[in-house]
CSV table of N, CA and C in Angstrom, one decimal:
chain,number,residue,atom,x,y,z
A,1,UNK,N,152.1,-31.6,146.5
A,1,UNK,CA,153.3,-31.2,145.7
A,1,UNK,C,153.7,-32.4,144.8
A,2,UNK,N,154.3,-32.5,143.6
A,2,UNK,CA,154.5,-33.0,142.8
A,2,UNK,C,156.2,-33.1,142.5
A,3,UNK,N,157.0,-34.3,142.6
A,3,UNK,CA,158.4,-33.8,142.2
A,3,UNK,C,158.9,-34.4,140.6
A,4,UNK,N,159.3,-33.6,139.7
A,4,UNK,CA,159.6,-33.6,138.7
A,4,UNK,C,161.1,-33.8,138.5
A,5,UNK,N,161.2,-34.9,137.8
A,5,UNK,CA,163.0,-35.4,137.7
A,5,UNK,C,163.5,-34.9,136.4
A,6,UNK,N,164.3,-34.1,135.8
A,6,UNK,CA,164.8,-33.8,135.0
A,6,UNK,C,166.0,-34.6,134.5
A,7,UNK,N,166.1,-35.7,134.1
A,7,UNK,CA,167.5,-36.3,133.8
A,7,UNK,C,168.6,-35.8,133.4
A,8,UNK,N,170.0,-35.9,133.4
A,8,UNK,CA,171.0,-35.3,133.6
A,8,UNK,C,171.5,-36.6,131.8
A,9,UNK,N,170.9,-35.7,130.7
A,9,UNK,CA,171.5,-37.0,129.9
A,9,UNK,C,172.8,-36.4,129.3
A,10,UNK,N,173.3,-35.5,129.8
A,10,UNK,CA,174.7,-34.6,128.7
A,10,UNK,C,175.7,-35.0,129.4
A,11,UNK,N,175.4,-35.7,130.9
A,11,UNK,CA,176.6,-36.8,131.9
A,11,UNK,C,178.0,-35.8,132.3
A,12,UNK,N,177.2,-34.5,132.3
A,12,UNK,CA,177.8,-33.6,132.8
A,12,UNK,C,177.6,-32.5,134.1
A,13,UNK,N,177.9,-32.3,135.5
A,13,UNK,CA,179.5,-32.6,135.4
A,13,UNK,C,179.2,-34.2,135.9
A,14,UNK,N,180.6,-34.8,136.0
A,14,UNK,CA,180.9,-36.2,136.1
A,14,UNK,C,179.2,-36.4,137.9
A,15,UNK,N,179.1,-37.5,137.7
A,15,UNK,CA,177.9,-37.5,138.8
A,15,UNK,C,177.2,-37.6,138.8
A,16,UNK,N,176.6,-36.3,138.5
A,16,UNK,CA,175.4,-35.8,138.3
A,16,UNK,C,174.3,-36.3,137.7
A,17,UNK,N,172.9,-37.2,138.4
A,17,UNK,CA,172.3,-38.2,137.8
A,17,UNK,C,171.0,-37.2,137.2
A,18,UNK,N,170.5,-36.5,137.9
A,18,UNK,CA,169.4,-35.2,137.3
A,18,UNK,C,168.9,-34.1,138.2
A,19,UNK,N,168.7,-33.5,137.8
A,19,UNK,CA,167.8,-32.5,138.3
A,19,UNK,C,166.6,-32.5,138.6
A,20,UNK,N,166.5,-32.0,139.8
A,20,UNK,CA,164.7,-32.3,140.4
A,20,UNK,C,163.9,-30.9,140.7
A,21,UNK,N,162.6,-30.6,140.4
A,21,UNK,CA,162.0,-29.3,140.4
A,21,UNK,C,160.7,-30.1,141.5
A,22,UNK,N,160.1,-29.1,142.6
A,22,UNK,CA,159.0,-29.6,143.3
A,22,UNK,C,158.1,-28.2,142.6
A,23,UNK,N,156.6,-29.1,142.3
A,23,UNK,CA,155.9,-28.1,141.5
A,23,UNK,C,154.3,-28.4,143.1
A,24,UNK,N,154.3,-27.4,143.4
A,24,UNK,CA,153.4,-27.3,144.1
A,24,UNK,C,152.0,-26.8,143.4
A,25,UNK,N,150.8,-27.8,144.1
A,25,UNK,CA,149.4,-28.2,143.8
A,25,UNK,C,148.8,-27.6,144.1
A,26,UNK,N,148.5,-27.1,145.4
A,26,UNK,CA,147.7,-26.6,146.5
A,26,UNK,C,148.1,-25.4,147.5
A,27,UNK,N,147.4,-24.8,148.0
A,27,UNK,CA,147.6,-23.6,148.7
A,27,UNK,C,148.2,-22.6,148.2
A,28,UNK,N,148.8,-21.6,149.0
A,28,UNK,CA,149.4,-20.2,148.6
A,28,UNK,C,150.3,-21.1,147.4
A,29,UNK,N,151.2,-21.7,147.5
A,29,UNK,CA,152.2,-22.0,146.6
A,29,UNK,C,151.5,-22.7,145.5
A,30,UNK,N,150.5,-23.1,144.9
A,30,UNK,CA,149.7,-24.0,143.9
A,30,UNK,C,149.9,-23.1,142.4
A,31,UNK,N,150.6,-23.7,141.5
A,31,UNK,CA,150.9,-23.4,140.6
A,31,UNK,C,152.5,-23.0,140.5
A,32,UNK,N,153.3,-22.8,141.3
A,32,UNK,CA,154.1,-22.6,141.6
A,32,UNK,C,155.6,-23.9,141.2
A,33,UNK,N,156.8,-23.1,141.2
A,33,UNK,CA,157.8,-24.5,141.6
A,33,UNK,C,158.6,-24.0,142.0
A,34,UNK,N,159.5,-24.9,142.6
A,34,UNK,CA,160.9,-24.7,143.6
A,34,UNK,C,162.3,-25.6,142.9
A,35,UNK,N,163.3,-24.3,142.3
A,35,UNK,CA,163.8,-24.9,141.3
A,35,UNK,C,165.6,-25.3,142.5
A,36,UNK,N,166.3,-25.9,141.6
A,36,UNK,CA,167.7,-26.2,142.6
A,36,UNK,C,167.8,-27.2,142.8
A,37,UNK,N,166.9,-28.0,142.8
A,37,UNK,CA,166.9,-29.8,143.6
A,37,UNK,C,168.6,-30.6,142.3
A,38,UNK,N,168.8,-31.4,143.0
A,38,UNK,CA,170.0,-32.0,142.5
A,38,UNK,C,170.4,-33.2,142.7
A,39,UNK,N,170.0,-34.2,141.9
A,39,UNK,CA,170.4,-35.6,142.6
A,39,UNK,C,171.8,-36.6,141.7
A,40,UNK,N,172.9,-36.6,142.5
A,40,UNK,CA,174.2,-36.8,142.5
A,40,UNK,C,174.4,-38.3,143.2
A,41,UNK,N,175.1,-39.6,142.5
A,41,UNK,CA,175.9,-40.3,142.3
A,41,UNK,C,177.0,-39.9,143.8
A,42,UNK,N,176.9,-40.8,145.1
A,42,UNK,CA,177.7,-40.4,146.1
A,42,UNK,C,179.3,-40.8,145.4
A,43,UNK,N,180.2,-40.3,146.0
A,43,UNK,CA,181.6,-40.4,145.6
A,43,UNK,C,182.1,-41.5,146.5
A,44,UNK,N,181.7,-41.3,147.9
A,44,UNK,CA,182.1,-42.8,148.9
A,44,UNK,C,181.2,-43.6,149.1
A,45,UNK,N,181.6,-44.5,148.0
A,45,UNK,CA,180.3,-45.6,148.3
A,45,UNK,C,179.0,-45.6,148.0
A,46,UNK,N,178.2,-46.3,147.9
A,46,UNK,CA,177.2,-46.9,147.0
A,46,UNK,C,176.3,-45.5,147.5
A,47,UNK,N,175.2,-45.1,146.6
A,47,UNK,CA,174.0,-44.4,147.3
A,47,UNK,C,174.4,-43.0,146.7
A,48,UNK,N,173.0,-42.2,146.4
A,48,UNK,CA,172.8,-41.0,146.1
A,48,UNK,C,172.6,-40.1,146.8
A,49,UNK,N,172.9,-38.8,147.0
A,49,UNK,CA,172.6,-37.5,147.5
A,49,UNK,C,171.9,-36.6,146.8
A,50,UNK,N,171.0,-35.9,147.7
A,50,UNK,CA,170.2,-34.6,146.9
A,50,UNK,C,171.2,-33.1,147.5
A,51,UNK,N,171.1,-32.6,146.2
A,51,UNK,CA,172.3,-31.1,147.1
A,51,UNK,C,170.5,-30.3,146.8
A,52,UNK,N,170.5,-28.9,147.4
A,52,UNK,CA,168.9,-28.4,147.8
A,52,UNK,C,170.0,-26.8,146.8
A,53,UNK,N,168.4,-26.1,146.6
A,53,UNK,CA,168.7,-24.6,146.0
A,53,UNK,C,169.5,-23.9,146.8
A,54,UNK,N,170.8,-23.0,145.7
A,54,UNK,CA,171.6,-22.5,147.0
A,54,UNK,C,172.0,-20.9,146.2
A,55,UNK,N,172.5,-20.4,146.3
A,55,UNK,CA,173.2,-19.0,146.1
A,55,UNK,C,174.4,-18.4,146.2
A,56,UNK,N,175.2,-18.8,144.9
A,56,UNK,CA,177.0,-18.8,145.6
A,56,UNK,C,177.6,-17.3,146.0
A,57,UNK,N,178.4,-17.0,146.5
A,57,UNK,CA,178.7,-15.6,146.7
A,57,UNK,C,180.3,-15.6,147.2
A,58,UNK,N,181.2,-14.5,147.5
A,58,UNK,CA,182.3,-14.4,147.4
A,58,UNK,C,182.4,-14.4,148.8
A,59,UNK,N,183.6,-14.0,149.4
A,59,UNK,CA,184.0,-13.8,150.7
A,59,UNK,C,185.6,-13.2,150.6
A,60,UNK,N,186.0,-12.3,150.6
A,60,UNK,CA,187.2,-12.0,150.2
A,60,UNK,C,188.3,-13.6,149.3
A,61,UNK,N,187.1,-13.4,148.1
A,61,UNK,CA,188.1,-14.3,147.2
A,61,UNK,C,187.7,-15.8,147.1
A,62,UNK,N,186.8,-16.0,148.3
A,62,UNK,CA,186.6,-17.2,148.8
A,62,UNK,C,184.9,-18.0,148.4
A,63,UNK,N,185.1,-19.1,147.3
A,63,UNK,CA,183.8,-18.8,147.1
A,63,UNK,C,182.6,-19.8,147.8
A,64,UNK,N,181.7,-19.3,148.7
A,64,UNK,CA,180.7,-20.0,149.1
A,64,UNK,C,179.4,-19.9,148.8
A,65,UNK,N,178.5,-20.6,149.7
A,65,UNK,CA,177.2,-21.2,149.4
A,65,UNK,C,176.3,-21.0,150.2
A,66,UNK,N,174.7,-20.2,150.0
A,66,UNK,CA,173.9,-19.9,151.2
A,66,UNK,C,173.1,-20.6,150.4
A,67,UNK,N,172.2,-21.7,151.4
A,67,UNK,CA,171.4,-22.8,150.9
A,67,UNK,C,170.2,-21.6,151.2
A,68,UNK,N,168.9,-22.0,150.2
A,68,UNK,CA,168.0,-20.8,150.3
A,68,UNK,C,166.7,-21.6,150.8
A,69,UNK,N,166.6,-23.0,151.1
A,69,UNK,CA,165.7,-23.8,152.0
A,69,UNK,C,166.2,-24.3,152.8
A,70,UNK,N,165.7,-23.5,154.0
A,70,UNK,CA,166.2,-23.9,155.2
A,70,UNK,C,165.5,-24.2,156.4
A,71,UNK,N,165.5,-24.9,157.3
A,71,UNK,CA,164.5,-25.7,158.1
A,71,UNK,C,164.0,-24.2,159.2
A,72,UNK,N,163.0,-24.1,159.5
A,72,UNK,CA,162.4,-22.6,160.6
A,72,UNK,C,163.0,-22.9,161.7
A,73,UNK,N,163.5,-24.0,162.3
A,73,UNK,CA,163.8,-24.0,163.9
A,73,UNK,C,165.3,-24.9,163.3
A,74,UNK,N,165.4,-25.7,164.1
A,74,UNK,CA,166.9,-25.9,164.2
A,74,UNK,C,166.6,-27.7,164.1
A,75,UNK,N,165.5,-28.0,163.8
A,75,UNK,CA,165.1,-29.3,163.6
A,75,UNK,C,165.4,-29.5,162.1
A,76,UNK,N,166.5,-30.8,161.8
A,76,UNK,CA,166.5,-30.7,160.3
A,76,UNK,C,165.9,-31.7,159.5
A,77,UNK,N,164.7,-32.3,160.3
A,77,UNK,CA,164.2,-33.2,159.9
A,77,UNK,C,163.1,-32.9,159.1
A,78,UNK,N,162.9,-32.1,158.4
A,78,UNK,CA,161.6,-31.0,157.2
A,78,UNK,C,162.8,-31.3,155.9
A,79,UNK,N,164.5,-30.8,156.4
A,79,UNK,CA,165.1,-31.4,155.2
A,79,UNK,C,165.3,-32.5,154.5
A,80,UNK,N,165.3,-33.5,156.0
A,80,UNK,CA,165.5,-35.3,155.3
A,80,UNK,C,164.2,-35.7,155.0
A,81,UNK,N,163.0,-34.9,155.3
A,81,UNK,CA,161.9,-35.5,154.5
A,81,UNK,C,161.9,-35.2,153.2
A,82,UNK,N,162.2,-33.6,152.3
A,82,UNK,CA,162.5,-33.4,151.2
A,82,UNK,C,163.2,-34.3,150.3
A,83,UNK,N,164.5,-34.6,151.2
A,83,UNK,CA,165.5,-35.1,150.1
A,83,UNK,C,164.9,-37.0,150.4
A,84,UNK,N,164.5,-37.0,151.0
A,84,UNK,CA,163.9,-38.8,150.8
A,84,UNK,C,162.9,-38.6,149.7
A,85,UNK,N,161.7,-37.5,149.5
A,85,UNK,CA,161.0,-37.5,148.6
A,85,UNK,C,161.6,-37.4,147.0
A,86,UNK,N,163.0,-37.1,146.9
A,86,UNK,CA,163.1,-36.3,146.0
A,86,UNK,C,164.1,-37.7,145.2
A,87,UNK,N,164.4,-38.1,146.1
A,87,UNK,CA,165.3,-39.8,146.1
A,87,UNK,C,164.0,-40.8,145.2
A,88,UNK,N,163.0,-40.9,146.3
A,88,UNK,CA,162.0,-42.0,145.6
A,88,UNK,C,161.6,-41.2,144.5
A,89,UNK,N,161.6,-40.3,144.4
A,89,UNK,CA,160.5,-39.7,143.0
A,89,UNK,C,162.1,-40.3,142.2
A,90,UNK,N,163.2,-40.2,142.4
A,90,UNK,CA,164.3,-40.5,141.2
A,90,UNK,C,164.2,-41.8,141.1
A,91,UNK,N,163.7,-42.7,141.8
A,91,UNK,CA,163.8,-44.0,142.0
A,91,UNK,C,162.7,-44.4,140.9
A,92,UNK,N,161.8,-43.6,141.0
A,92,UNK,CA,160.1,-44.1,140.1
A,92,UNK,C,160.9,-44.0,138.8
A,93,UNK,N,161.2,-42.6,138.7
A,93,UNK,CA,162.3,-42.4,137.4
A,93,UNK,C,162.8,-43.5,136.7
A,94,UNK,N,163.7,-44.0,136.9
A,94,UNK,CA,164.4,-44.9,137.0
A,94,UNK,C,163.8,-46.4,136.8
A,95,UNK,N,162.7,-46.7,136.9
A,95,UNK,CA,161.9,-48.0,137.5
A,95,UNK,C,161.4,-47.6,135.7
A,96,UNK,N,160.7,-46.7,135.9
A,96,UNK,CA,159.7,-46.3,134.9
A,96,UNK,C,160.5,-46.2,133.0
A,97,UNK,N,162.0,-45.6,133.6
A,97,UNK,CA,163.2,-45.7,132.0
A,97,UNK,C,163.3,-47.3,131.8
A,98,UNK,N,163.7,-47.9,133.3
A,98,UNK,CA,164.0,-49.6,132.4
A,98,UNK,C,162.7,-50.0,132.0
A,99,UNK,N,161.5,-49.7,132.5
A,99,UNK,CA,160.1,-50.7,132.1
A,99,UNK,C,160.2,-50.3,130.4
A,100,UNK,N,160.9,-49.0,130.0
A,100,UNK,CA,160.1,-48.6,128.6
A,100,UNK,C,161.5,-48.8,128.0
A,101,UNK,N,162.7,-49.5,128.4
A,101,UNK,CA,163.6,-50.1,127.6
A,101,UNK,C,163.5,-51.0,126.6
């Protein structure tokens, strides 16, 4: 798989550093992508977060969020590998905008 950084250059909403798409290479999924990835400027303190594809919905009035990648067992360690991949791919990003400054 391949992760694709989408920059966030309209600096909206406040945060928001880009959007990330994983485009799969190989197997059933090859040719394919997995859209939703989100990489966010943390609010406490230094360091970024990735938010993952999600689906908002109501609740009498109340509005929430059903994340639509979700680990098969109750190990959530399939998610902190994504969002580390999805950090350094923003990081290459990044490396790669100042080199062509």
């Amino acid at each position: 798989m391949v992760i694709k950084i989408l920059p966030n250059d309209k600096n909206a909403p406040t945060g928001k550093l880009a959007d990330a798409e994983v485009h799969f290479t190989e197997g059933a999924l090859d040719g394919l992508r997995l859209l939703g990835f989100a990489v966010w400027e943390r609010k406490n303190g230094p360091g970024r977060n990735v938010t993952f594809p999600a689906r908002a919905y109501s609740v009498n009035g109340e509005r929430r969020n059903f994340a639509l990648l979700r680990p098969v067992g109750t190990d959530n360690s399939a998610q902190n590998a994504i969002r580390e991949l999805v950090l350094q791919a923003y990081s290459d990003h990044e490396s790669r905008a100042a080199v062509a400054s």
